[in-house]
Coordinates of C-alpha atoms in Angstrom, one line a residue:
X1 CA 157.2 164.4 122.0
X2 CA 158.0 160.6 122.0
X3 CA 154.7 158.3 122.0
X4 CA 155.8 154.5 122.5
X5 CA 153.1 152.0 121.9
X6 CA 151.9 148.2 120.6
X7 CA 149.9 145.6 122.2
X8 CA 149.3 144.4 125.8
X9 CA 152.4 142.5 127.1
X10 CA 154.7 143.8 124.4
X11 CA 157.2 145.0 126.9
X12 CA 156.3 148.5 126.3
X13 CA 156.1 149.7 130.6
X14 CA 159.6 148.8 131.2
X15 CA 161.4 150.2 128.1
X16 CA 158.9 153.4 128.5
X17 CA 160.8 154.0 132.0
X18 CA 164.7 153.2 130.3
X19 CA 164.0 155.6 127.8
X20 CA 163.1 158.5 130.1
X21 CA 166.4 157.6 132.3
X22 CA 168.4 157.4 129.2
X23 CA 166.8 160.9 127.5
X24 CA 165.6 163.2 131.0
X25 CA 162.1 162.2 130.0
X26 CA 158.7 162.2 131.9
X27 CA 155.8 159.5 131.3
X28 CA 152.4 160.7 130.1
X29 CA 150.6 156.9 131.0
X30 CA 148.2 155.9 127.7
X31 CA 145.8 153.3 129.4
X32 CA 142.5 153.9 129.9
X33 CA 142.0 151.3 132.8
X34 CA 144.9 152.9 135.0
X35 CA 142.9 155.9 135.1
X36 CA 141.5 154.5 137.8
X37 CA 142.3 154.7 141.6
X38 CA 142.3 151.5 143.4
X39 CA 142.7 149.4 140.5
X40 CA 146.3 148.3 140.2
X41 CA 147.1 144.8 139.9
X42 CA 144.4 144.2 137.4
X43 CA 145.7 146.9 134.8
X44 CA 149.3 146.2 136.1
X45 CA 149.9 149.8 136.9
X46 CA 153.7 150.8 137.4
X47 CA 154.5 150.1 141.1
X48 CA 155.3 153.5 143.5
X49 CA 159.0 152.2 143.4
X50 CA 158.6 152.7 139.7
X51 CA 156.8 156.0 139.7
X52 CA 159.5 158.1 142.7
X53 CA 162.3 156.7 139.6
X54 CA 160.4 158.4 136.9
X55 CA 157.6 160.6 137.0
X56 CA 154.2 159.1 135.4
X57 CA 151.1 160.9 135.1
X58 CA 147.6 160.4 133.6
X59 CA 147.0 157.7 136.7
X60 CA 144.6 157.6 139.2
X61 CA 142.6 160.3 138.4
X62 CA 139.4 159.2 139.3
X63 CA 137.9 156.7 141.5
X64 CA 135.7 153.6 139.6
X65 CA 132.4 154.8 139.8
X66 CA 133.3 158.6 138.3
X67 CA 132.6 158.7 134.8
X68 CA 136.2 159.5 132.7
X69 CA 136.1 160.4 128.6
X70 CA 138.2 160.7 125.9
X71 CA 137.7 164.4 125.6
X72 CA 138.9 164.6 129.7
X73 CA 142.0 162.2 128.8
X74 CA 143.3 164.6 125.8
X75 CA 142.6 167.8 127.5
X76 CA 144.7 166.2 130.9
X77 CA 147.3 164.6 129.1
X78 CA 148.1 167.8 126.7
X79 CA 148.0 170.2 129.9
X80 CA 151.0 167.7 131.5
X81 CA 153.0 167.5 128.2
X82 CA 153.1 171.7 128.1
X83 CA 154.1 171.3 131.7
X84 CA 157.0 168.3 131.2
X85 CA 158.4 170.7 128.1
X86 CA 158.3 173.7 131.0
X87 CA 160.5 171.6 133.2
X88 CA 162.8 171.0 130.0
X89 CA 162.3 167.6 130.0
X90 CA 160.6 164.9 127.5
X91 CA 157.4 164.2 127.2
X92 CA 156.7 160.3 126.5
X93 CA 153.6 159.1 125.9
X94 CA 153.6 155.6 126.3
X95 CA 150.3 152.8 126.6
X96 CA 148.4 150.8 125.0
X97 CA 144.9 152.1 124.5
X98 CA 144.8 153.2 120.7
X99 CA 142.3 155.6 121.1
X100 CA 144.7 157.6 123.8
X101 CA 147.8 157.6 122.1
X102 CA 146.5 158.4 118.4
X103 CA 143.8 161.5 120.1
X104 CA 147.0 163.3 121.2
X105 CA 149.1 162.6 118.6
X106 CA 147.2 163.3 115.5
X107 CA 145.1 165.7 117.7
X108 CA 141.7 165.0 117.4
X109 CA 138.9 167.2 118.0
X110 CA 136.6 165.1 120.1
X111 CA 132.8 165.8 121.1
X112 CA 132.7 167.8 124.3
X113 CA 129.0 166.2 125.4
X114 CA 128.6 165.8 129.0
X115 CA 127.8 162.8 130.5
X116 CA 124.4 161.3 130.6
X117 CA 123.9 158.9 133.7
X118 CA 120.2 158.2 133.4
X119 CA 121.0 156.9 129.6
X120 CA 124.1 155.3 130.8
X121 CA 122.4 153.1 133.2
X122 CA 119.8 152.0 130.8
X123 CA 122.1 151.0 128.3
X124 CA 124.5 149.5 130.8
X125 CA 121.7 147.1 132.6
X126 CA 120.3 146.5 128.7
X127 CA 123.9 145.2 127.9
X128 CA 124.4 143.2 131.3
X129 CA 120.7 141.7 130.6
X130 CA 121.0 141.0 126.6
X131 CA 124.3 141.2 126.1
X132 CA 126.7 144.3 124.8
X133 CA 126.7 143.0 120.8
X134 CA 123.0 143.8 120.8
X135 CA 124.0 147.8 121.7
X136 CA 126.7 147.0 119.5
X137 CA 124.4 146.2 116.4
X138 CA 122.4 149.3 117.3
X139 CA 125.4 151.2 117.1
X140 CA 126.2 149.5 113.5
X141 CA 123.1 150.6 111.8
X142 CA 122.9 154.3 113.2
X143 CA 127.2 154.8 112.7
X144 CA 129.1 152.2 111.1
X145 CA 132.5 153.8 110.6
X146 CA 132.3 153.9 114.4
X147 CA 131.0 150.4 115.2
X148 CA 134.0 149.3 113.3
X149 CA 136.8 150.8 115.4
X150 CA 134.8 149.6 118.7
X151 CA 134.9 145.7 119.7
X152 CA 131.5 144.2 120.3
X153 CA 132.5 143.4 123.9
X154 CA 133.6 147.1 125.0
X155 CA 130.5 147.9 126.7
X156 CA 131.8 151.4 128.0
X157 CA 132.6 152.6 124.5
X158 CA 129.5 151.5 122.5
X159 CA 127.3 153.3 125.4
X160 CA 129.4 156.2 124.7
X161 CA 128.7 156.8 121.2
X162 CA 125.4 156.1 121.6
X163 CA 125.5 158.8 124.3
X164 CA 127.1 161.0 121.8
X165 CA 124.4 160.0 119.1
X166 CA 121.7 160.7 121.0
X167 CA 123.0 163.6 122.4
X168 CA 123.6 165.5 119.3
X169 CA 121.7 163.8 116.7
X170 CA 124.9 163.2 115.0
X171 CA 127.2 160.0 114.1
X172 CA 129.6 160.1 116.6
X173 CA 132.3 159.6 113.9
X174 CA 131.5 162.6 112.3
X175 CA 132.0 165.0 115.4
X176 CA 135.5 163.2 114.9
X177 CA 137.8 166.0 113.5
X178 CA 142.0 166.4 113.7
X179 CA 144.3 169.2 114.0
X180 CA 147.7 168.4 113.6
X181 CA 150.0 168.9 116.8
X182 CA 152.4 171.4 116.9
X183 CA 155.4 169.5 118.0
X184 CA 157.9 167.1 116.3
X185 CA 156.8 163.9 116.9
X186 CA 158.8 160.7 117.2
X187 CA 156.4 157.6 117.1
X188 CA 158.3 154.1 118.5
X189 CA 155.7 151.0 118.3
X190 CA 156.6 147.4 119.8
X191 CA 155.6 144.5 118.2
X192 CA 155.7 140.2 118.4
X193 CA 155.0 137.6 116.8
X194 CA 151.8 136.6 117.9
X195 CA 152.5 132.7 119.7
X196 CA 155.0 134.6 122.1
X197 CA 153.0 137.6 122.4
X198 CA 150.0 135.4 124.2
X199 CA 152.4 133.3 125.9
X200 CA 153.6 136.4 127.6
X201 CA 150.1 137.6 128.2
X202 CA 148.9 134.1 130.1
X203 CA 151.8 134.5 132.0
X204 CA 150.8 137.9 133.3
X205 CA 147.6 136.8 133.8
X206 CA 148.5 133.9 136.4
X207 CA 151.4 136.6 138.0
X208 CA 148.2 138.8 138.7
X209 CA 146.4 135.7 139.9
X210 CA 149.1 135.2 142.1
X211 CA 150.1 138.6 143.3
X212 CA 146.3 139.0 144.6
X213 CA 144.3 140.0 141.7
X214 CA 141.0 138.0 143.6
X215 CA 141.6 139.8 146.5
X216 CA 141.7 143.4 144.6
X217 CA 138.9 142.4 143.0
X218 CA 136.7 141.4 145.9
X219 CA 137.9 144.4 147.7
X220 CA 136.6 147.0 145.4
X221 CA 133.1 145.1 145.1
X222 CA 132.8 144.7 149.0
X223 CA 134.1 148.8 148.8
X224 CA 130.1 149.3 146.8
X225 CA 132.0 149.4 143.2
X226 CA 129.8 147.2 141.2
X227 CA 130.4 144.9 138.8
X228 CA 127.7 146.5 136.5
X229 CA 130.8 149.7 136.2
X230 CA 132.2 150.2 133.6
X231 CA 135.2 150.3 135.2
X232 CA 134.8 147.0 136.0
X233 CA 134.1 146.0 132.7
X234 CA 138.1 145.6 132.0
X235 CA 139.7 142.7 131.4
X236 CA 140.3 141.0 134.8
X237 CA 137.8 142.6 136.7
X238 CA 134.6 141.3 134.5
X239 CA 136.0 137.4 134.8
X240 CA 137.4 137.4 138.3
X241 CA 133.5 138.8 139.1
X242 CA 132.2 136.4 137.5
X243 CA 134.5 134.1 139.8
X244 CA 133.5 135.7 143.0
X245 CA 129.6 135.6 142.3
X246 CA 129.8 131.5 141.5
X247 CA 129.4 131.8 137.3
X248 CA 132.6 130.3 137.1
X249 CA 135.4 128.4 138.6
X250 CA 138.5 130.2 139.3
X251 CA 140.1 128.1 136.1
X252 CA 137.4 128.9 134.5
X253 CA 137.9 132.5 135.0
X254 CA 141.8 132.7 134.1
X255 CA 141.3 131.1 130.6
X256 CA 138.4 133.3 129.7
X257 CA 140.6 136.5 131.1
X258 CA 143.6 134.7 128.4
X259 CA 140.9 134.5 125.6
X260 CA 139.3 137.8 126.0
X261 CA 143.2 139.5 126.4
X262 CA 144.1 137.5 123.2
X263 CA 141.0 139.0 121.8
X264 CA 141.9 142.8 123.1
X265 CA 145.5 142.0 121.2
X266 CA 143.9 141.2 117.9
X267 CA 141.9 144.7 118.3
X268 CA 145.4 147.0 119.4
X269 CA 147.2 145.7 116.5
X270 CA 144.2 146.6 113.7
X271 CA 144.5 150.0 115.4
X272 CA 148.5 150.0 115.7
X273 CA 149.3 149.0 112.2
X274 CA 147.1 152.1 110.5
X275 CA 150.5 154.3 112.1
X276 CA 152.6 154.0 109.0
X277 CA 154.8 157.1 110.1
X278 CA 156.0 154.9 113.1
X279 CA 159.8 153.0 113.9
X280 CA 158.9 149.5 114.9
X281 CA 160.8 147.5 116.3
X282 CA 160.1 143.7 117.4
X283 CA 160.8 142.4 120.5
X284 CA 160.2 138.9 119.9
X285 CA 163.9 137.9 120.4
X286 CA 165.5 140.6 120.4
X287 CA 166.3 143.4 123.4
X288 CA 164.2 146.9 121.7
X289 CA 166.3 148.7 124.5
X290 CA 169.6 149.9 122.3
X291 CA 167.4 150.6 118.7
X292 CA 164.6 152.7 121.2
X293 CA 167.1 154.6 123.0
X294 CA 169.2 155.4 119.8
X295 CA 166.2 156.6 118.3
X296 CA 165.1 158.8 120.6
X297 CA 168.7 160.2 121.3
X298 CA 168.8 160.9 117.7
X299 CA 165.7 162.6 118.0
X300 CA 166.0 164.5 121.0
X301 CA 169.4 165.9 119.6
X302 CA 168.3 166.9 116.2
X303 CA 166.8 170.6 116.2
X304 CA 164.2 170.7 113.8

């Protein structure tokens, strides 16, 4: 399996999709926002056009008010990759959400506890009324090894552990196993310097603007998906809300979605750099496309 990874607005969608033309490969998407039906221009989901050229999977799985977990995103995504090796083709794991990428790869064994919606919805309104670092702090003092791999902000994963706390009486990071994979493994992260990495991500953020991010937004909400979801809680969706309800102008809104996504970069690349087993190649000048591809020729090619 090839996993290809690195921060938002890296490049890593378009090289994902070269790769599997140049190696017969198949994408296993790693985002936990594209999970979600309905939402595309906000998690800039790979258009159809894209998807008849190569096959992705792991999107649109469920719809924003359905409940999706870790555990469900590992148990899919492994089921597709023994399918892609049955069609003789290459699996490619390729996103941005750390905690995808790195629970397939180093194969984690991850709580199965079912979800509680009664709890959920306490500790969702308590972080919409207080704020989420409050939950945050609880989570701090009753698991800190997991407090410090979940940003203050992420509202859906601090209510998660503290699901899994409660749930079990146990820290959350302890429940945390891994069993390493049985298949060779060629990891490919994509990195910038940080200046042009941010430029790149305000310029996706006015694109969205512009291709009709308000208007997904304001759909889904007039469609009974609140803002109070977690799924709604992603970058794009929370400020563009906050637009649509009168907190903010619609300036107002596109620097805080720049801020927050610089934020979200800082976060990826404290997760990214921990991979010391990966190739990584920058993309700040140059073109990854020839140093990827020979990679993962190489790779493919070599038997064991």
């Amino acid at each position: 399996m090839i996993s290809l990874f690195g921060p938002t607005a890296v490049g890593k969608s378009a090289l994902a999709i070269e790769l599997c033309q140049a190696i017969g490969g198949e994408i296993v998407t790693a985002d936990s926002r594209q999970v979600y039906r309905y939402m595309d221009i906000g998690t800039d989901k790979p258009t159809l056009g894209q998807r008849k050229g190569v096959p992705h999977h792991m999107i649109d799985l469920v719809d924003p008010d359905e409940s999706f977990t870790l555990a469900l995103y590992q148990e899919g995504a492994n089921r597709v990759i023994e399918e892609i090796w049955q069609r003789g083709h290459v699996p490619v794991l390729a996103g941005g959400t750390p905690l995808y990428i790195n629970a397939v790869t180093e194969g984690w064994t991850i709580p199965r506890v079912e979800p509680d919606r009664e709890l959920r919805r306490e500790l969702e309104a308590e972080a919409a009324e207080t704020g989420p670092e409050k939950l945050h702090e609880r989570l701090r003092q009753l698991d800190p090894q997991a407090a410090q791999n979940i940003l203050p902000s992420n509202t859906r994963r601090i209510v998660r552990a503290l699901e899994v706390i409660q749930q079990t009486g146990r820290p959350i990071s302890e429940q945390q196993t891994k069993v390493a994979p049985r298949y060779r493994q060629l990891k490919i992260g994509l990195h910038c310097e940080r200046a042009e990495l941010y430029k790149r991500a305000d310029e996706r953020v006015e694109r969205e603007v512009k291709d009709g991010l308000v208007e997904e937004v304001a759909s889904l909400h007039e469609h009974g998906y609140s803002f109070d979801l977690s799924s709604m809680s992603g970058l794009g969706y929370r400020q563009i809300g906050d637009y649509l309800l009168g907190r903010a102008t619609l300036e107002e809104a596109k620097q805080r979605i720049k801020w927050d996504t610089h934020a979200f970069v800082r976060h990826q690349y404290n997760w990214f750099r921990r991979l010391n087993d990966a190739h990584w190649i920058d993309t700040t000048e140059a073109d990854p496309r020839g140093e990827a591809i020979a990679l993962a020729g190489e790779f493919v090619m070599r038997e064991t």
